[in-house]
Every structure is written in structure tokens, then in C-alpha cells.
Amino acid sequence: MDGTLTIDGLDLSAPPPGRCLPAGAFTSAAVFEAELGRIFARSWMHVADLPELCAAGDFVAATIGTTPVVVVRGHDGELRGFLNACRHRGTTLAEGRGNCGRQLRCPYHAWSYATDGRLVGVPERQEFAHCDLGAMGLVPIRLATLGPMVFGCLDAAAPAFKEWAGELAEALGRARGAEMELAFDYVYDVPVNWKVYVENGLEGYHVPIVHDFLNDFVATDGARHFFEPHGSYTHARIRPEFLATVPPLAHLSAEEQGTVRFGHLFPNLIPVIAPADFSYLRIDPLGPERIRLVARSFDLGGELAALRELRREALDRTNQQDIGAVTRVQRGLHASRHATGVHSSFLEERIGHFERMVSRALAA
Ligand code: FES
Ligand SMILES: [Fe+2]
């Protein structure tokens, strides 16, 4: 049983079937703070992609909730994740992405760390005789890879990544996700709460109203939903007219070639596994009513790369349509703090599952 959970005067207990969390849950700064600590800091989070971490010294700086982290390809070939904070006085060691050469060097007093995290250089070393410098390497975080993606986790008590990822691991394995190359990407700044954007990605109810291309591509009738402890999926059929434009893929069954899987991996990743490509939307929480939306698409290259231009335009068009819709949702949520919306029994069923996950995580 989910007990009563109140934050900022809002009832955040798991809503009864068909009902949504109160509007204030999507605008409150106190709820947002609680989510950073109880959801983002305790979850497996997408932090980087393998195509940008190929060579020794390649790094990507990312944030898990509010915690800066860095992923580095070591000179021994290993991929590692660390807290992105110098052990001297805390400066971030890396920003953005790039190649650090043999060492991550702090820009403040030039402490330097090998790509395996060891502290290897300290100017005026004799001044630190009172410190055990040998024990002051970078602090490692948990790291896992899946298809072309890299995930990090700050919480030693979180389940193993394989358990967290569920169906996504198997689906990306069959689609040869680990061999995919980055085709294109977009970044958007959107004035909405992170849950508003996730929920938009969980339902097909708006698709015939808001979208054109997406509606031409997938048939929402006959869609099936699947639920996991840390995610959910819609399997939808690709319309035969569209399917005819894609070259046949020897590594997939006919059933798989005709199916697109719209997924959600708690808390903030929306993976979309199509037969010939893989895309994700990552919703970075920047504030109670602000996100950065990172949209990236991958494919196996070769003759499939010919479809990139069409896919690139379609993804941006679809995102812009969603951004227009959710921006109005966010404004409307200010009408009444305690109002609870409703969701449909099948088409928006996955929203109920998501809100129960949010409520459970906040209560833990
Ligand atoms: S804070 Fe990094 S060397 Fe001083
Ligand atoms: Fe949409």
C-alpha cells in the first residue's frame, strides 16, 4: 500500500487509477528539490554515448541530478565514471566533451589525474605532507553501457543496471545497438517540468492531433503496452507504406521489422527503437519549470544512412510539435495547484504507471 505523502502541502501519494498527480507537483520548487535527491540521485541515469568515447582520453562531462560527473576512456581501454570534482578543493575537472590527453588536469592549481582516476601530479607536493595523496584519486561512480549509451549511478544501493534496464537491453542487443553510429542530434531548452515532458512521451492519445509525420509513420491502433519496475513500453506497428521505404534487415524477424517500440526508462529517458535506427529523448531537469531536452539518433550507417535526412527533419518537426503542446500544459498547470487531471484507461495508461513510480520513489 502507498501511504500518504505530502510535500509543499501537496498530496503526492500514488493517485488512484485514472487520476493524475496534483498540478502543483509539476510547478513546486520543493517537490523538484525532493525529486533531485530521491529520484535522480538514486537512479541509473544516461550520461553519455559511446561514439564520443572511442579513443583513450575521450571524456564527457554530465550531471546526475545536480552532481557533476565525468566519463573517461582510459589508456587501458576501460570506460570509467567519476565525480567531476578535484580532490583538492572541488573544481570540476572537465566541462563539455573532448579529449584530455593522458591526464585530467585541474584548471585551478593543476592537480592532475590519470585516466584511471589516480592522482599523479601535485604542484608543491611537499606542502601536503599532512595528506595521504595516494588515497586522493577521483571518486568512482557506477557505470554501465547499453547499445550506444552510457549510464551512471551515484547510489550503491540501486539495483544492478541489467535489472533496471529490463527490455531495453534485449531490444537494443537484437537491433545491434552497440554497433550504431551517431547520425544527428538536437538540444532544446523547454519551459516545462521534467515530468510533463516524460508524460507526453508516454501517451499516443495526442499523436493524431499534434503530429503529422509521426502519425503517417506509426499506427496507434493495435498498440500494446508492457510494464516493468523501472519503465514501460508501447509496441506499435509501422504503417506498411512507410515500411516499404526501408531496406530489409537480415538480423531482424519480419515481426521486429514492422514494430517500433516507444519506451521509458525511469526517470528521464525516452528510448525509441525502430527497426533500422535508435533514438532517445533525454529530459534533463534544470529547474521546477525548465528542462534541457537532448534528442539523439543512431543508425548502422551504410545504406541506412540514406534515410538520415528524412529522419532528421522528422525528429525535429515532431519535437517542435511536442514542445508547443507541453509548453501550454505547463502554463495551464498554474490555474489550480490542487487540481488533479485524469488520464484515459488505455491510451494514457503508462502515465499512471509513471506517476506511481514517482510517488513510490519520493516516499522511499
Ligand atoms: S581545486 Fe583542483 S587543484 Fe586546486
Ligand atoms: Fe508527441
Coordinates of C-alpha atoms and ligand atoms in Angstrom, one line a residue:
M1 CA 0.0 0.0 0.0
D2 CA 1.2 3.5 -0.8
G3 CA 0.7 5.7 2.3
T4 CA 0.0 9.4 2.3
L5 CA 2.9 11.5 1.2
T6 CA 2.8 15.3 1.4
I7 CA 5.4 17.8 0.1
D8 CA 4.8 21.5 0.0
G9 CA 1.2 21.0 1.0
L10 CA 0.6 18.7 -2.0
D11 CA -0.7 15.1 -1.7
L12 CA 1.9 13.1 -3.7
S13 CA 0.5 9.7 -2.8
A14 CA 0.1 7.3 -5.7
P15 CA -3.0 8.6 -7.5
P16 CA -6.0 6.3 -7.8
P17 CA -6.5 4.6 -11.2
G18 CA -7.2 7.1 -13.9
R19 CA -6.2 10.2 -11.9
C20 CA -3.1 12.3 -12.1
L21 CA -0.8 13.9 -9.5
P22 CA -1.9 17.4 -8.5
A23 CA -1.0 20.2 -10.8
G24 CA 1.3 21.7 -8.1
A25 CA 3.6 18.6 -8.3
F26 CA 4.6 20.0 -11.7
T27 CA 5.4 23.5 -10.5
S28 CA 6.6 23.3 -6.9
A29 CA 10.3 24.1 -6.2
A30 CA 10.1 21.9 -3.0
V31 CA 8.8 18.9 -5.0
F32 CA 11.6 19.5 -7.5
E33 CA 14.2 19.5 -4.8
A34 CA 12.9 16.3 -3.3
E35 CA 13.0 14.7 -6.8
L36 CA 16.6 15.6 -7.3
G37 CA 17.6 13.9 -4.1
R38 CA 15.2 10.9 -4.0
I39 CA 14.8 10.2 -7.7
F40 CA 17.8 11.5 -9.8
A41 CA 20.5 10.8 -7.2
R42 CA 19.2 7.2 -6.7
S43 CA 18.6 6.2 -10.3
W44 CA 20.6 4.9 -13.2
M45 CA 20.9 7.9 -15.5
H46 CA 22.0 8.2 -19.1
V47 CA 25.2 10.3 -19.1
A48 CA 27.0 9.9 -22.5
D49 CA 27.2 7.9 -25.7
L50 CA 29.9 5.5 -26.8
P51 CA 30.6 7.1 -30.2
E52 CA 32.1 10.1 -28.4
L53 CA 34.2 7.9 -26.1
C54 CA 36.2 5.9 -28.6
A55 CA 39.8 7.0 -28.1
A56 CA 41.9 6.9 -24.9
G57 CA 41.4 10.3 -23.1
D58 CA 38.0 11.0 -24.6
F59 CA 35.7 12.4 -21.9
V60 CA 32.1 13.5 -21.5
A61 CA 31.1 15.7 -18.5
A62 CA 27.5 15.2 -17.4
T63 CA 25.2 15.8 -14.4
I64 CA 23.2 13.3 -12.4
G65 CA 20.6 15.4 -10.7
T66 CA 22.8 18.2 -9.5
T67 CA 26.0 16.1 -9.2
P68 CA 28.7 16.7 -11.8
V69 CA 30.2 13.5 -13.2
V70 CA 32.7 12.7 -15.9
V71 CA 33.1 9.6 -18.1
V72 CA 36.5 8.9 -19.4
R73 CA 38.0 6.3 -21.8
G74 CA 41.2 5.1 -20.0
H75 CA 44.5 4.4 -21.7
D76 CA 43.9 0.7 -20.7
G77 CA 40.7 0.8 -22.9
E78 CA 38.4 0.8 -19.9
L79 CA 35.5 3.2 -19.6
R80 CA 35.2 4.8 -16.1
G81 CA 33.0 7.3 -14.4
F82 CA 34.0 9.7 -11.6
L83 CA 32.6 12.5 -9.6
N84 CA 33.7 15.5 -11.6
A85 CA 35.4 17.3 -8.7
C86 CA 39.0 17.8 -7.9
R87 CA 40.1 16.2 -4.6
H88 CA 42.0 19.4 -3.7
R89 CA 39.2 22.0 -3.3
G90 CA 36.5 20.7 -5.6
T91 CA 36.9 22.4 -9.0
T92 CA 35.3 20.5 -11.9
L93 CA 38.0 18.8 -13.9
A94 CA 36.1 18.6 -17.2
E95 CA 33.4 20.6 -19.0
G96 CA 31.5 19.5 -22.1
R97 CA 33.3 16.8 -24.1
G98 CA 36.6 16.3 -25.7
N99 CA 39.9 14.6 -25.2
C100 CA 42.1 15.2 -22.1
G101 CA 45.2 13.6 -23.4
R102 CA 46.9 11.4 -20.8
Q103 CA 45.6 13.4 -17.8
L104 CA 42.6 15.3 -16.5
R105 CA 44.3 18.4 -15.2
C106 CA 42.5 20.7 -12.8
P107 CA 42.5 24.3 -14.1
Y108 CA 42.8 25.8 -10.6
H109 CA 46.1 24.5 -9.1
A110 CA 47.0 21.9 -11.7
W111 CA 46.4 18.7 -9.7
S112 CA 46.3 16.1 -12.4
Y113 CA 44.7 12.7 -12.6
A114 CA 45.5 9.7 -14.9
T115 CA 42.6 8.5 -17.0
D116 CA 42.1 5.6 -14.5
G117 CA 41.5 8.3 -11.7
R118 CA 44.8 8.1 -9.9
L119 CA 46.2 11.4 -8.6
V120 CA 49.5 11.7 -10.5
G121 CA 50.6 15.3 -10.2
V122 CA 50.5 17.8 -7.3
P123 CA 52.5 21.1 -7.7
E124 CA 54.4 22.0 -4.4
R125 CA 53.8 18.5 -3.2
Q126 CA 55.8 19.0 0.0
E127 CA 53.1 21.3 1.2
F128 CA 50.7 18.3 1.5
A129 CA 52.8 16.2 3.9
H130 CA 49.7 16.0 6.1
C131 CA 47.6 14.3 3.4
D132 CA 47.6 10.8 2.1
L133 CA 47.8 11.9 -1.5
G134 CA 47.9 8.2 -2.6
A135 CA 44.3 7.9 -1.5
M136 CA 43.1 11.0 -3.2
G137 CA 42.3 9.7 -6.6
L138 CA 39.0 10.6 -8.3
V139 CA 35.9 9.2 -6.6
P140 CA 34.5 6.4 -8.9
I141 CA 30.8 6.1 -9.7
R142 CA 28.9 3.1 -11.0
L143 CA 28.9 2.9 -14.8
A144 CA 27.2 0.6 -17.4
T145 CA 26.7 0.6 -21.2
L146 CA 23.7 -0.4 -23.2
G147 CA 23.7 -0.2 -27.0
P148 CA 25.3 3.1 -27.9
M149 CA 24.6 4.6 -24.5
V150 CA 26.5 5.0 -21.2
F151 CA 24.7 5.2 -17.8
G152 CA 25.9 6.2 -14.4
C153 CA 24.6 5.8 -10.9
L154 CA 25.5 7.5 -7.7
D155 CA 23.7 5.1 -5.4
A156 CA 25.4 2.0 -4.3
A157 CA 22.1 0.6 -3.1
A158 CA 20.3 1.0 -6.5
P159 CA 19.6 -2.3 -8.3
A160 CA 22.1 -3.7 -10.9
F161 CA 21.8 -1.9 -14.2
K162 CA 20.7 -5.0 -16.1
E163 CA 17.7 -5.3 -13.8
W164 CA 17.0 -1.6 -14.1
A165 CA 17.2 -1.6 -17.9
G166 CA 14.8 -4.5 -18.4
E167 CA 13.5 -5.0 -22.0
L168 CA 15.7 -2.2 -23.4
A169 CA 18.9 -4.4 -23.1
E170 CA 17.4 -7.2 -25.1
A171 CA 15.8 -5.0 -27.7
L172 CA 19.0 -3.0 -28.3
G173 CA 21.0 -6.2 -28.5
R174 CA 18.8 -7.5 -31.3
A175 CA 18.9 -4.2 -33.1
R176 CA 22.8 -4.3 -32.9
G177 CA 22.7 -1.0 -30.9
A178 CA 26.3 -1.2 -29.8
E179 CA 27.5 -1.0 -33.4
M180 CA 25.4 2.1 -34.2
E181 CA 26.9 5.4 -35.0
L182 CA 25.6 8.8 -34.1
A183 CA 23.5 10.1 -37.0
F184 CA 22.4 13.5 -35.7
D185 CA 21.3 15.3 -32.6
Y186 CA 19.3 18.3 -31.2
V187 CA 19.2 20.1 -27.9
Y188 CA 16.2 22.2 -26.9
D189 CA 15.6 24.4 -23.9
V190 CA 11.9 24.0 -22.9
P191 CA 10.0 25.8 -20.1
V192 CA 8.3 22.8 -18.6
N193 CA 8.6 20.5 -15.6
W194 CA 10.5 17.3 -16.4
K195 CA 7.5 15.1 -15.7
V196 CA 5.3 17.0 -18.1
Y197 CA 7.7 16.1 -20.9
V198 CA 8.1 12.5 -19.8
E199 CA 4.3 12.1 -19.7
N200 CA 4.0 13.5 -23.2
G201 CA 6.3 10.7 -24.4
L202 CA 4.2 8.1 -22.6
E203 CA 1.0 8.5 -24.4
G204 CA -0.3 8.1 -28.0
Y205 CA -3.6 10.0 -27.4
H206 CA -2.1 13.3 -28.7
V207 CA -0.4 11.8 -31.7
P208 CA -3.3 12.1 -34.3
I209 CA -4.0 15.7 -33.0
V210 CA -0.5 17.2 -32.6
H211 CA 1.7 15.3 -35.1
D212 CA 1.7 14.8 -38.8
F213 CA 4.7 12.8 -39.8
L214 CA 4.7 10.6 -36.7
N215 CA 1.1 9.8 -37.5
D216 CA 2.0 8.8 -41.1
F217 CA 4.7 6.5 -39.7
V218 CA 3.0 4.5 -36.9
A219 CA -0.4 3.1 -36.5
T220 CA -1.6 3.5 -32.9
D221 CA -4.4 1.0 -33.3
G222 CA -3.3 -2.4 -32.2
A223 CA -0.6 -1.0 -30.0
R224 CA 0.3 -3.0 -26.9
H225 CA 1.7 -1.8 -23.5
F226 CA 4.3 -3.5 -21.4
F227 CA 5.2 -2.5 -17.8
E228 CA 8.5 -3.0 -15.9
P229 CA 9.6 -2.0 -12.4
H230 CA 11.6 0.9 -13.9
G231 CA 9.9 1.6 -17.2
S232 CA 7.2 0.9 -19.7
Y233 CA 6.8 0.3 -23.5
T234 CA 4.4 0.8 -26.3
H235 CA 4.9 -1.6 -29.2
A236 CA 3.2 -0.1 -32.3
R237 CA 3.0 -1.2 -35.9
I238 CA 4.8 0.7 -38.6
R239 CA 2.5 1.5 -41.4
P240 CA 3.2 -0.7 -44.5
E241 CA 3.5 2.3 -46.8
F242 CA 6.4 3.5 -44.7
L243 CA 7.9 0.1 -44.2
A244 CA 8.3 -0.3 -48.0
T245 CA 10.9 2.6 -48.0
V246 CA 13.3 0.8 -45.6
P247 CA 15.7 -1.8 -46.9
P248 CA 15.1 -5.3 -45.4
L249 CA 17.3 -6.1 -42.3
A250 CA 18.7 -9.6 -42.2
H251 CA 19.3 -9.5 -38.5
L252 CA 15.6 -8.9 -37.6
S253 CA 12.5 -11.0 -37.9
A254 CA 9.6 -9.8 -40.1
E255 CA 7.6 -9.0 -36.9
E256 CA 10.5 -6.9 -35.5
Q257 CA 10.9 -5.1 -38.8
G258 CA 7.3 -4.0 -38.6
T259 CA 7.4 -2.8 -35.0
V260 CA 8.5 0.4 -33.3
R261 CA 9.0 0.4 -29.5
F262 CA 8.4 3.7 -27.7
G263 CA 9.9 3.2 -24.3
H264 CA 10.5 4.9 -21.0
L265 CA 13.4 4.2 -18.6
F266 CA 12.8 5.8 -15.3
P267 CA 13.3 8.6 -14.6
N268 CA 14.0 10.6 -17.7
L269 CA 14.9 8.7 -20.8
I270 CA 12.5 8.0 -23.7
P271 CA 14.1 5.5 -26.0
V272 CA 12.6 4.8 -29.4
I273 CA 13.7 1.6 -31.0
A274 CA 12.8 1.4 -34.7
P275 CA 13.9 -1.4 -36.9
A276 CA 16.7 0.5 -38.7
D277 CA 17.6 3.1 -36.1
F278 CA 17.5 4.0 -32.5
S279 CA 16.7 7.4 -31.0
Y280 CA 16.3 8.8 -27.5
L281 CA 15.0 11.8 -25.8
R282 CA 16.7 12.7 -22.5
I283 CA 14.9 15.1 -20.3
D284 CA 17.5 16.9 -18.1
P285 CA 15.8 18.7 -15.1
L286 CA 17.2 22.2 -14.9
G287 CA 14.6 23.7 -12.5
P288 CA 11.0 23.2 -11.4
E289 CA 9.7 24.5 -14.8
R290 CA 12.7 24.1 -17.1
I291 CA 14.3 21.2 -18.9
R292 CA 17.1 20.7 -21.4
L293 CA 15.8 18.2 -24.0
V294 CA 18.6 16.2 -25.6
A295 CA 17.4 14.2 -28.7
R296 CA 19.9 11.9 -30.4
S297 CA 19.5 9.4 -33.2
F298 CA 21.8 6.5 -34.2
D299 CA 21.9 4.0 -37.1
L300 CA 24.0 1.3 -38.5
G301 CA 25.4 3.5 -41.3
G302 CA 25.8 2.1 -44.8
E303 CA 22.7 2.2 -47.0
L304 CA 20.6 3.1 -43.9
A305 CA 22.4 6.5 -43.7
A306 CA 20.4 7.5 -46.8
L307 CA 17.3 7.8 -44.6
R308 CA 19.0 10.2 -42.2
E309 CA 17.9 13.4 -43.9
L310 CA 14.3 12.4 -43.7
R311 CA 14.6 11.2 -40.1
R312 CA 16.5 14.3 -39.1
E313 CA 13.7 16.6 -40.3
A314 CA 11.0 14.3 -38.9
L315 CA 12.5 14.2 -35.4
D316 CA 12.9 18.0 -35.2
R317 CA 9.4 18.5 -36.5
T318 CA 7.9 16.1 -34.1
N319 CA 9.9 17.6 -31.2
Q320 CA 8.8 21.1 -32.1
Q321 CA 5.2 20.0 -32.2
D322 CA 5.5 18.3 -28.7
I323 CA 7.3 21.4 -27.3
G324 CA 4.4 23.6 -28.5
A325 CA 1.9 21.3 -26.8
V326 CA 3.7 20.8 -23.5
T327 CA 4.6 24.5 -23.1
R328 CA 0.8 25.1 -23.0
V329 CA 0.3 22.3 -20.5
Q330 CA 2.9 23.9 -18.2
R331 CA 1.2 27.3 -18.3
G332 CA -2.2 25.7 -17.7
L333 CA -1.0 23.8 -14.6
H334 CA -0.8 27.2 -12.8
A335 CA -4.6 27.5 -12.9
S336 CA -5.1 25.5 -9.8
R337 CA -2.4 23.9 -7.6
H338 CA -4.5 21.1 -6.2
A339 CA -6.5 20.2 -9.3
T340 CA -5.9 16.6 -10.4
G341 CA -6.2 15.8 -14.1
V342 CA -7.4 12.5 -15.4
H343 CA -5.9 10.1 -17.8
S344 CA -7.5 7.6 -20.2
S345 CA -7.6 4.0 -19.4
F346 CA -5.6 2.6 -22.3
L347 CA -4.0 5.4 -24.4
E348 CA -2.6 7.1 -21.4
E349 CA -2.2 4.0 -19.2
R350 CA 1.6 4.4 -19.0
I351 CA 1.2 7.8 -17.3
G352 CA -0.4 6.1 -14.3
H353 CA 2.5 3.7 -14.1
F354 CA 5.0 6.5 -14.3
E355 CA 3.3 8.6 -11.6
R356 CA 3.1 5.6 -9.3
M357 CA 6.9 5.2 -9.8
V358 CA 7.4 8.9 -9.0
S359 CA 5.3 8.7 -5.9
R360 CA 7.0 5.5 -4.6
A361 CA 10.4 6.9 -5.2
L362 CA 9.5 10.2 -3.3
A363 CA 8.2 8.2 -0.4
A364 CA 11.2 5.9 -0.1
Ligands
FES1 S1 41.0 22.7 -6.8 FE1 41.9 21.4 -8.2 S2 44.0 21.8 -8.0 FE2 43.1 23.1 -6.6
FE2 FE 4.3 13.7 -29.3

